[in-house]
PDB file with SEQRES, HELIX, SHEET and CRYST1 records, atoms N, CA, C and O in Angstrom:
SEQRES   1 A   54  MET LYS TYR THR ILE GLY ASP ALA VAL ARG PHE LYS LEU          
SEQRES   2 A   54  GLU SER GLY GLU VAL GLN GLU GLY ASN ILE GLN PHE ILE          
SEQRES   3 A   54  GLU LYS GLY ASN SER GLU GLU ILE TYR TYR ILE ASN SER          
SEQRES   4 A   54  SER ASN ARG TRP ALA TYR LYS ILE SER GLY LYS LYS ILE          
SEQRES   5 A   54  ILE SER                                                      
HELIX    1 AA1 GLY A   49  LYS A   51  5                                   3    
SHEET    1 AA1 4 ALA A   8  LYS A  12  0                                        
SHEET    2 AA1 4 VAL A  18  LYS A  28 -1                                        
SHEET    3 AA1 4 GLU A  33  SER A  39 -1                                        
SHEET    4 AA1 4 ALA A  44  SER A  48 -1                                        
CRYST1    1.000    1.000    1.000  90.00  90.00  90.00 P 1           1          
ATOM      1  N   MET A   1       7.515  -3.476  13.181  1.00  0.00           N  
ATOM      2  CA  MET A   1       7.093  -3.757  11.820  1.00  0.00           C  
ATOM      3  C   MET A   1       7.774  -5.032  11.341  1.00  0.00           C  
ATOM      4  O   MET A   1       8.919  -5.306  11.702  1.00  0.00           O  
ATOM      5  N   LYS A   2       7.073  -5.799  10.536  1.00  0.00           N  
ATOM      6  CA  LYS A   2       7.614  -7.030   9.996  1.00  0.00           C  
ATOM      7  C   LYS A   2       8.298  -6.760   8.659  1.00  0.00           C  
ATOM      8  O   LYS A   2       7.758  -6.066   7.797  1.00  0.00           O  
ATOM      9  N   TYR A   3       9.481  -7.313   8.504  1.00  0.00           N  
ATOM     10  CA  TYR A   3      10.218  -7.199   7.254  1.00  0.00           C  
ATOM     11  C   TYR A   3      10.418  -8.593   6.688  1.00  0.00           C  
ATOM     12  O   TYR A   3      10.447  -9.573   7.433  1.00  0.00           O  
ATOM     13  N   THR A   4      10.556  -8.684   5.371  1.00  0.00           N  
ATOM     14  CA  THR A   4      10.783  -9.963   4.721  1.00  0.00           C  
ATOM     15  C   THR A   4      12.034  -9.880   3.858  1.00  0.00           C  
ATOM     16  O   THR A   4      12.545  -8.794   3.587  1.00  0.00           O  
ATOM     17  N   ILE A   5      12.514 -11.027   3.435  1.00  0.00           N  
ATOM     18  CA  ILE A   5      13.701 -11.092   2.582  1.00  0.00           C  
ATOM     19  C   ILE A   5      13.423 -10.328   1.290  1.00  0.00           C  
ATOM     20  O   ILE A   5      12.373 -10.495   0.669  1.00  0.00           O  
ATOM     21  N   GLY A   6      14.372  -9.494   0.899  1.00  0.00           N  
ATOM     22  CA  GLY A   6      14.238  -8.695  -0.314  1.00  0.00           C  
ATOM     23  C   GLY A   6      13.756  -7.280  -0.070  1.00  0.00           C  
ATOM     24  O   GLY A   6      13.843  -6.438  -0.964  1.00  0.00           O  
ATOM     25  N   ASP A   7      13.248  -6.995   1.129  1.00  0.00           N  
ATOM     26  CA  ASP A   7      12.782  -5.639   1.435  1.00  0.00           C  
ATOM     27  C   ASP A   7      13.942  -4.654   1.447  1.00  0.00           C  
ATOM     28  O   ASP A   7      15.033  -4.973   1.919  1.00  0.00           O  
ATOM     29  N   ALA A   8      13.701  -3.469   0.931  1.00  0.00           N  
ATOM     30  CA  ALA A   8      14.674  -2.378   0.997  1.00  0.00           C  
ATOM     31  C   ALA A   8      14.428  -1.622   2.301  1.00  0.00           C  
ATOM     32  O   ALA A   8      13.308  -1.192   2.574  1.00  0.00           O  
ATOM     33  N   VAL A   9      15.483  -1.464   3.104  1.00  0.00           N  
ATOM     34  CA  VAL A   9      15.350  -0.815   4.414  1.00  0.00           C  
ATOM     35  C   VAL A   9      16.461   0.209   4.618  1.00  0.00           C  
ATOM     36  O   VAL A   9      17.502   0.164   3.963  1.00  0.00           O  
ATOM     37  N   ARG A  10      16.214   1.131   5.543  1.00  0.00           N  
ATOM     38  CA  ARG A  10      17.230   2.070   6.015  1.00  0.00           C  
ATOM     39  C   ARG A  10      17.535   1.668   7.446  1.00  0.00           C  
ATOM     40  O   ARG A  10      16.625   1.341   8.208  1.00  0.00           O  
ATOM     41  N   PHE A  11      18.823   1.690   7.820  1.00  0.00           N  
ATOM     42  CA  PHE A  11      19.209   1.275   9.158  1.00  0.00           C  
ATOM     43  C   PHE A  11      20.348   2.133   9.665  1.00  0.00           C  
ATOM     44  O   PHE A  11      21.093   2.728   8.887  1.00  0.00           O  
ATOM     45  N   LYS A  12      20.472   2.188  10.980  1.00  0.00           N  
ATOM     46  CA  LYS A  12      21.472   3.037  11.619  1.00  0.00           C  
ATOM     47  C   LYS A  12      22.607   2.168  12.159  1.00  0.00           C  
ATOM     48  O   LYS A  12      22.368   1.170  12.838  1.00  0.00           O  
ATOM     49  N   LEU A  13      23.846   2.560  11.848  1.00  0.00           N  
ATOM     50  CA  LEU A  13      25.023   1.874  12.365  1.00  0.00           C  
ATOM     51  C   LEU A  13      25.368   2.411  13.751  1.00  0.00           C  
ATOM     52  O   LEU A  13      24.829   3.436  14.168  1.00  0.00           O  
ATOM     53  N   GLU A  14      26.265   1.726  14.471  1.00  0.00           N  
ATOM     54  CA  GLU A  14      26.669   2.190  15.798  1.00  0.00           C  
ATOM     55  C   GLU A  14      27.341   3.555  15.740  1.00  0.00           C  
ATOM     56  O   GLU A  14      27.301   4.305  16.716  1.00  0.00           O  
ATOM     57  N   SER A  15      27.954   3.884  14.619  1.00  0.00           N  
ATOM     58  CA  SER A  15      28.605   5.188  14.459  1.00  0.00           C  
ATOM     59  C   SER A  15      27.583   6.315  14.280  1.00  0.00           C  
ATOM     60  O   SER A  15      27.943   7.491  14.323  1.00  0.00           O  
ATOM     61  N   GLY A  16      26.317   5.957  14.079  1.00  0.00           N  
ATOM     62  CA  GLY A  16      25.276   6.953  13.850  1.00  0.00           C  
ATOM     63  C   GLY A  16      24.966   7.164  12.377  1.00  0.00           C  
ATOM     64  O   GLY A  16      23.994   7.836  12.032  1.00  0.00           O  
ATOM     65  N   GLU A  17      25.788   6.592  11.512  1.00  0.00           N  
ATOM     66  CA  GLU A  17      25.588   6.725  10.067  1.00  0.00           C  
ATOM     67  C   GLU A  17      24.368   5.911   9.628  1.00  0.00           C  
ATOM     68  O   GLU A  17      24.135   4.813  10.132  1.00  0.00           O  
ATOM     69  N   VAL A  18      23.602   6.452   8.697  1.00  0.00           N  
ATOM     70  CA  VAL A  18      22.424   5.764   8.168  1.00  0.00           C  
ATOM     71  C   VAL A  18      22.776   5.171   6.809  1.00  0.00           C  
ATOM     72  O   VAL A  18      23.331   5.856   5.951  1.00  0.00           O  
ATOM     73  N   GLN A  19      22.450   3.891   6.617  1.00  0.00           N  
ATOM     74  CA  GLN A  19      22.712   3.177   5.370  1.00  0.00           C  
ATOM     75  C   GLN A  19      21.399   2.645   4.810  1.00  0.00           C  
ATOM     76  O   GLN A  19      20.399   2.554   5.523  1.00  0.00           O  
ATOM     77  N   GLU A  20      21.412   2.298   3.540  1.00  0.00           N  
ATOM     78  CA  GLU A  20      20.271   1.651   2.895  1.00  0.00           C  
ATOM     79  C   GLU A  20      20.731   0.319   2.335  1.00  0.00           C  
ATOM     80  O   GLU A  20      21.883   0.176   1.925  1.00  0.00           O  
ATOM     81  N   GLY A  21      19.835  -0.654   2.316  1.00  0.00           N  
ATOM     82  CA  GLY A  21      20.190  -1.947   1.763  1.00  0.00           C  
ATOM     83  C   GLY A  21      18.992  -2.869   1.664  1.00  0.00           C  
ATOM     84  O   GLY A  21      17.864  -2.486   1.976  1.00  0.00           O  
ATOM     85  N   ASN A  22      19.259  -4.105   1.217  1.00  0.00           N  
ATOM     86  CA  ASN A  22      18.221  -5.119   1.043  1.00  0.00           C  
ATOM     87  C   ASN A  22      18.457  -6.269   2.009  1.00  0.00           C  
ATOM     88  O   ASN A  22      19.592  -6.711   2.191  1.00  0.00           O  
ATOM     89  N   ILE A  23      17.400  -6.747   2.618  1.00  0.00           N  
ATOM     90  CA  ILE A  23      17.491  -7.863   3.559  1.00  0.00           C  
ATOM     91  C   ILE A  23      17.768  -9.142   2.781  1.00  0.00           C  
ATOM     92  O   ILE A  23      17.057  -9.467   1.830  1.00  0.00           O  
ATOM     93  N   GLN A  24      18.809  -9.868   3.193  1.00  0.00           N  
ATOM     94  CA  GLN A  24      19.179 -11.114   2.533  1.00  0.00           C  
ATOM     95  C   GLN A  24      18.782 -12.347   3.344  1.00  0.00           C  
ATOM     96  O   GLN A  24      18.480 -13.399   2.781  1.00  0.00           O  
ATOM     97  N   PHE A  25      18.785 -12.205   4.685  1.00  0.00           N  
ATOM     98  CA  PHE A  25      18.495 -13.341   5.559  1.00  0.00           C  
ATOM     99  C   PHE A  25      17.960 -12.816   6.880  1.00  0.00           C  
ATOM    100  O   PHE A  25      18.383 -11.755   7.340  1.00  0.00           O  
ATOM    101  N   ILE A  26      17.038 -13.541   7.496  1.00  0.00           N  
ATOM    102  CA  ILE A  26      16.483 -13.155   8.794  1.00  0.00           C  
ATOM    103  C   ILE A  26      16.703 -14.300   9.770  1.00  0.00           C  
ATOM    104  O   ILE A  26      16.295 -15.433   9.513  1.00  0.00           O  
ATOM    105  N   GLU A  27      17.351 -14.000  10.891  1.00  0.00           N  
ATOM    106  CA  GLU A  27      17.595 -14.982  11.949  1.00  0.00           C  
ATOM    107  C   GLU A  27      16.652 -14.659  13.105  1.00  0.00           C  
ATOM    108  O   GLU A  27      16.702 -13.562  13.662  1.00  0.00           O  
ATOM    109  N   LYS A  28      15.800 -15.605  13.462  1.00  0.00           N  
ATOM    110  CA  LYS A  28      14.820 -15.364  14.520  1.00  0.00           C  
ATOM    111  C   LYS A  28      15.357 -15.907  15.832  1.00  0.00           C  
ATOM    112  O   LYS A  28      15.552 -17.114  15.983  1.00  0.00           O  
ATOM    113  N   GLY A  29      15.597 -15.003  16.787  1.00  0.00           N  
ATOM    114  CA  GLY A  29      16.055 -15.385  18.113  1.00  0.00           C  
ATOM    115  C   GLY A  29      14.900 -15.423  19.094  1.00  0.00           C  
ATOM    116  O   GLY A  29      13.744 -15.231  18.717  1.00  0.00           O  
ATOM    117  N   ASN A  30      15.222 -15.673  20.362  1.00  0.00           N  
ATOM    118  CA  ASN A  30      14.181 -15.728  21.392  1.00  0.00           C  
ATOM    119  C   ASN A  30      13.570 -14.363  21.652  1.00  0.00           C  
ATOM    120  O   ASN A  30      12.356 -14.245  21.817  1.00  0.00           O  
ATOM    121  N   SER A  31      14.409 -13.323  21.691  1.00  0.00           N  
ATOM    122  CA  SER A  31      13.903 -12.006  22.072  1.00  0.00           C  
ATOM    123  C   SER A  31      13.776 -11.036  20.901  1.00  0.00           C  
ATOM    124  O   SER A  31      12.972 -10.106  20.968  1.00  0.00           O  
ATOM    125  N   GLU A  32      14.547 -11.225  19.830  1.00  0.00           N  
ATOM    126  CA  GLU A  32      14.479 -10.295  18.704  1.00  0.00           C  
ATOM    127  C   GLU A  32      14.942 -10.965  17.422  1.00  0.00           C  
ATOM    128  O   GLU A  32      15.515 -12.055  17.443  1.00  0.00           O  
ATOM    129  N   GLU A  33      14.685 -10.297  16.313  1.00  0.00           N  
ATOM    130  CA  GLU A  33      15.124 -10.799  15.014  1.00  0.00           C  
ATOM    131  C   GLU A  33      16.405 -10.081  14.607  1.00  0.00           C  
ATOM    132  O   GLU A  33      16.563  -8.886  14.857  1.00  0.00           O  
ATOM    133  N   ILE A  34      17.321 -10.821  13.978  1.00  0.00           N  
ATOM    134  CA  ILE A  34      18.565 -10.271  13.453  1.00  0.00           C  
ATOM    135  C   ILE A  34      18.468 -10.310  11.931  1.00  0.00           C  
ATOM    136  O   ILE A  34      18.123 -11.336  11.344  1.00  0.00           O  
ATOM    137  N   TYR A  35      18.778  -9.175  11.301  1.00  0.00           N  
ATOM    138  CA  TYR A  35      18.678  -9.053   9.849  1.00  0.00           C  
ATOM    139  C   TYR A  35      20.070  -8.967   9.235  1.00  0.00           C  
ATOM    140  O   TYR A  35      20.914  -8.202   9.700  1.00  0.00           O  
ATOM    141  N   TYR A  36      20.302  -9.750   8.198  1.00  0.00           N  
ATOM    142  CA  TYR A  36      21.543  -9.678   7.431  1.00  0.00           C  
ATOM    143  C   TYR A  36      21.221  -8.868   6.183  1.00  0.00           C  
ATOM    144  O   TYR A  36      20.369  -9.247   5.380  1.00  0.00           O  
ATOM    145  N   ILE A  37      21.920  -7.741   6.035  1.00  0.00           N  
ATOM    146  CA  ILE A  37      21.567  -6.767   5.001  1.00  0.00           C  
ATOM    147  C   ILE A  37      22.770  -6.479   4.114  1.00  0.00           C  
ATOM    148  O   ILE A  37      23.865  -6.217   4.613  1.00  0.00           O  
ATOM    149  N   ASN A  38      22.570  -6.526   2.801  1.00  0.00           N  
ATOM    150  CA  ASN A  38      23.570  -6.065   1.843  1.00  0.00           C  
ATOM    151  C   ASN A  38      23.257  -4.610   1.555  1.00  0.00           C  
ATOM    152  O   ASN A  38      22.184  -4.285   1.046  1.00  0.00           O  
ATOM    153  N   SER A  39      24.206  -3.726   1.884  1.00  0.00           N  
ATOM    154  CA  SER A  39      23.936  -2.300   1.709  1.00  0.00           C  
ATOM    155  C   SER A  39      24.291  -1.846   0.305  1.00  0.00           C  
ATOM    156  O   SER A  39      24.923  -2.572  -0.463  1.00  0.00           O  
ATOM    157  N   SER A  40      23.873  -0.637  -0.012  1.00  0.00           N  
ATOM    158  CA  SER A  40      24.120  -0.083  -1.342  1.00  0.00           C  
ATOM    159  C   SER A  40      25.597   0.219  -1.575  1.00  0.00           C  
ATOM    160  O   SER A  40      26.010   0.398  -2.721  1.00  0.00           O  
ATOM    161  N   ASN A  41      26.412   0.280  -0.499  1.00  0.00           N  
ATOM    162  CA  ASN A  41      27.848   0.520  -0.670  1.00  0.00           C  
ATOM    163  C   ASN A  41      28.642  -0.788  -0.739  1.00  0.00           C  
ATOM    164  O   ASN A  41      29.863  -0.792  -0.588  1.00  0.00           O  
ATOM    165  N   ARG A  42      27.927  -1.901  -0.971  1.00  0.00           N  
ATOM    166  CA  ARG A  42      28.502  -3.237  -1.170  1.00  0.00           C  
ATOM    167  C   ARG A  42      29.077  -3.871   0.091  1.00  0.00           C  
ATOM    168  O   ARG A  42      29.865  -4.812  -0.007  1.00  0.00           O  
ATOM    169  N   TRP A  43      28.710  -3.389   1.256  1.00  0.00           N  
ATOM    170  CA  TRP A  43      29.084  -4.011   2.522  1.00  0.00           C  
ATOM    171  C   TRP A  43      27.899  -4.829   3.010  1.00  0.00           C  
ATOM    172  O   TRP A  43      26.751  -4.521   2.690  1.00  0.00           O  
ATOM    173  N   ALA A  44      28.179  -5.875   3.788  1.00  0.00           N  
ATOM    174  CA  ALA A  44      27.122  -6.674   4.401  1.00  0.00           C  
ATOM    175  C   ALA A  44      27.108  -6.386   5.900  1.00  0.00           C  
ATOM    176  O   ALA A  44      28.163  -6.273   6.525  1.00  0.00           O  
ATOM    177  N   TYR A  45      25.922  -6.268   6.468  1.00  0.00           N  
ATOM    178  CA  TYR A  45      25.774  -5.931   7.884  1.00  0.00           C  
ATOM    179  C   TYR A  45      24.843  -6.915   8.574  1.00  0.00           C  
ATOM    180  O   TYR A  45      23.926  -7.459   7.959  1.00  0.00           O  
ATOM    181  N   LYS A  46      25.093  -7.134   9.862  1.00  0.00           N  
ATOM    182  CA  LYS A  46      24.228  -7.928  10.731  1.00  0.00           C  
ATOM    183  C   LYS A  46      23.602  -6.937  11.706  1.00  0.00           C  
ATOM    184  O   LYS A  46      24.298  -6.399  12.567  1.00  0.00           O  
ATOM    185  N   ILE A  47      22.302  -6.690  11.585  1.00  0.00           N  
ATOM    186  CA  ILE A  47      21.632  -5.605  12.297  1.00  0.00           C  
ATOM    187  C   ILE A  47      20.457  -6.149  13.107  1.00  0.00           C  
ATOM    188  O   ILE A  47      19.696  -6.985  12.619  1.00  0.00           O  
ATOM    189  N   SER A  48      20.311  -5.674  14.344  1.00  0.00           N  
ATOM    190  CA  SER A  48      19.125  -6.049  15.127  1.00  0.00           C  
ATOM    191  C   SER A  48      17.922  -5.267  14.608  1.00  0.00           C  
ATOM    192  O   SER A  48      18.077  -4.204  14.007  1.00  0.00           O  
ATOM    193  N   GLY A  49      16.745  -5.789  14.838  1.00  0.00           N  
ATOM    194  CA  GLY A  49      15.521  -5.147  14.373  1.00  0.00           C  
ATOM    195  C   GLY A  49      15.319  -3.759  14.945  1.00  0.00           C  
ATOM    196  O   GLY A  49      14.633  -2.936  14.339  1.00  0.00           O  
ATOM    197  N   LYS A  50      15.905  -3.482  16.104  1.00  0.00           N  
ATOM    198  CA  LYS A  50      15.758  -2.177  16.746  1.00  0.00           C  
ATOM    199  C   LYS A  50      16.475  -1.070  15.983  1.00  0.00           C  
ATOM    200  O   LYS A  50      16.132   0.102  16.141  1.00  0.00           O  
ATOM    201  N   LYS A  51      17.463  -1.413  15.159  1.00  0.00           N  
ATOM    202  CA  LYS A  51      18.256  -0.409  14.451  1.00  0.00           C  
ATOM    203  C   LYS A  51      17.702  -0.067  13.071  1.00  0.00           C  
ATOM    204  O   LYS A  51      18.222   0.824  12.400  1.00  0.00           O  
ATOM    205  N   ILE A  52      16.657  -0.764  12.644  1.00  0.00           N  
ATOM    206  CA  ILE A  52      16.060  -0.478  11.339  1.00  0.00           C  
ATOM    207  C   ILE A  52      15.131   0.723  11.472  1.00  0.00           C  
ATOM    208  O   ILE A  52      14.254   0.752  12.335  1.00  0.00           O  
ATOM    209  N   ILE A  53      15.335   1.714  10.606  1.00  0.00           N  
ATOM    210  CA  ILE A  53      14.562   2.957  10.652  1.00  0.00           C  
ATOM    211  C   ILE A  53      13.286   2.828   9.824  1.00  0.00           C  
ATOM    212  O   ILE A  53      12.197   3.147  10.302  1.00  0.00           O  
ATOM    213  N   SER A  54      13.420   2.365   8.597  1.00  0.00           N  
ATOM    214  CA  SER A  54      12.237   2.210   7.735  1.00  0.00           C  
ATOM    215  C   SER A  54      12.514   1.219   6.631  1.00  0.00           C  
ATOM    216  O   SER A  54      11.641   0.956   5.804  1.00  0.00           O  
TER     217      SER A  54                                                      
END                                                                             
């Protein structure tokens, strides 16, 4: 699925915890997109597209 800046998404951390946040920046690589997300708990995350749930 394609996401754009400002979209609200749910994503899974390596610990298995699920967070919610808004996409702030999208980095397009050769094989996948990397999303920079500000979460609702005021942390910023760098997440691969494979870890986004919805």
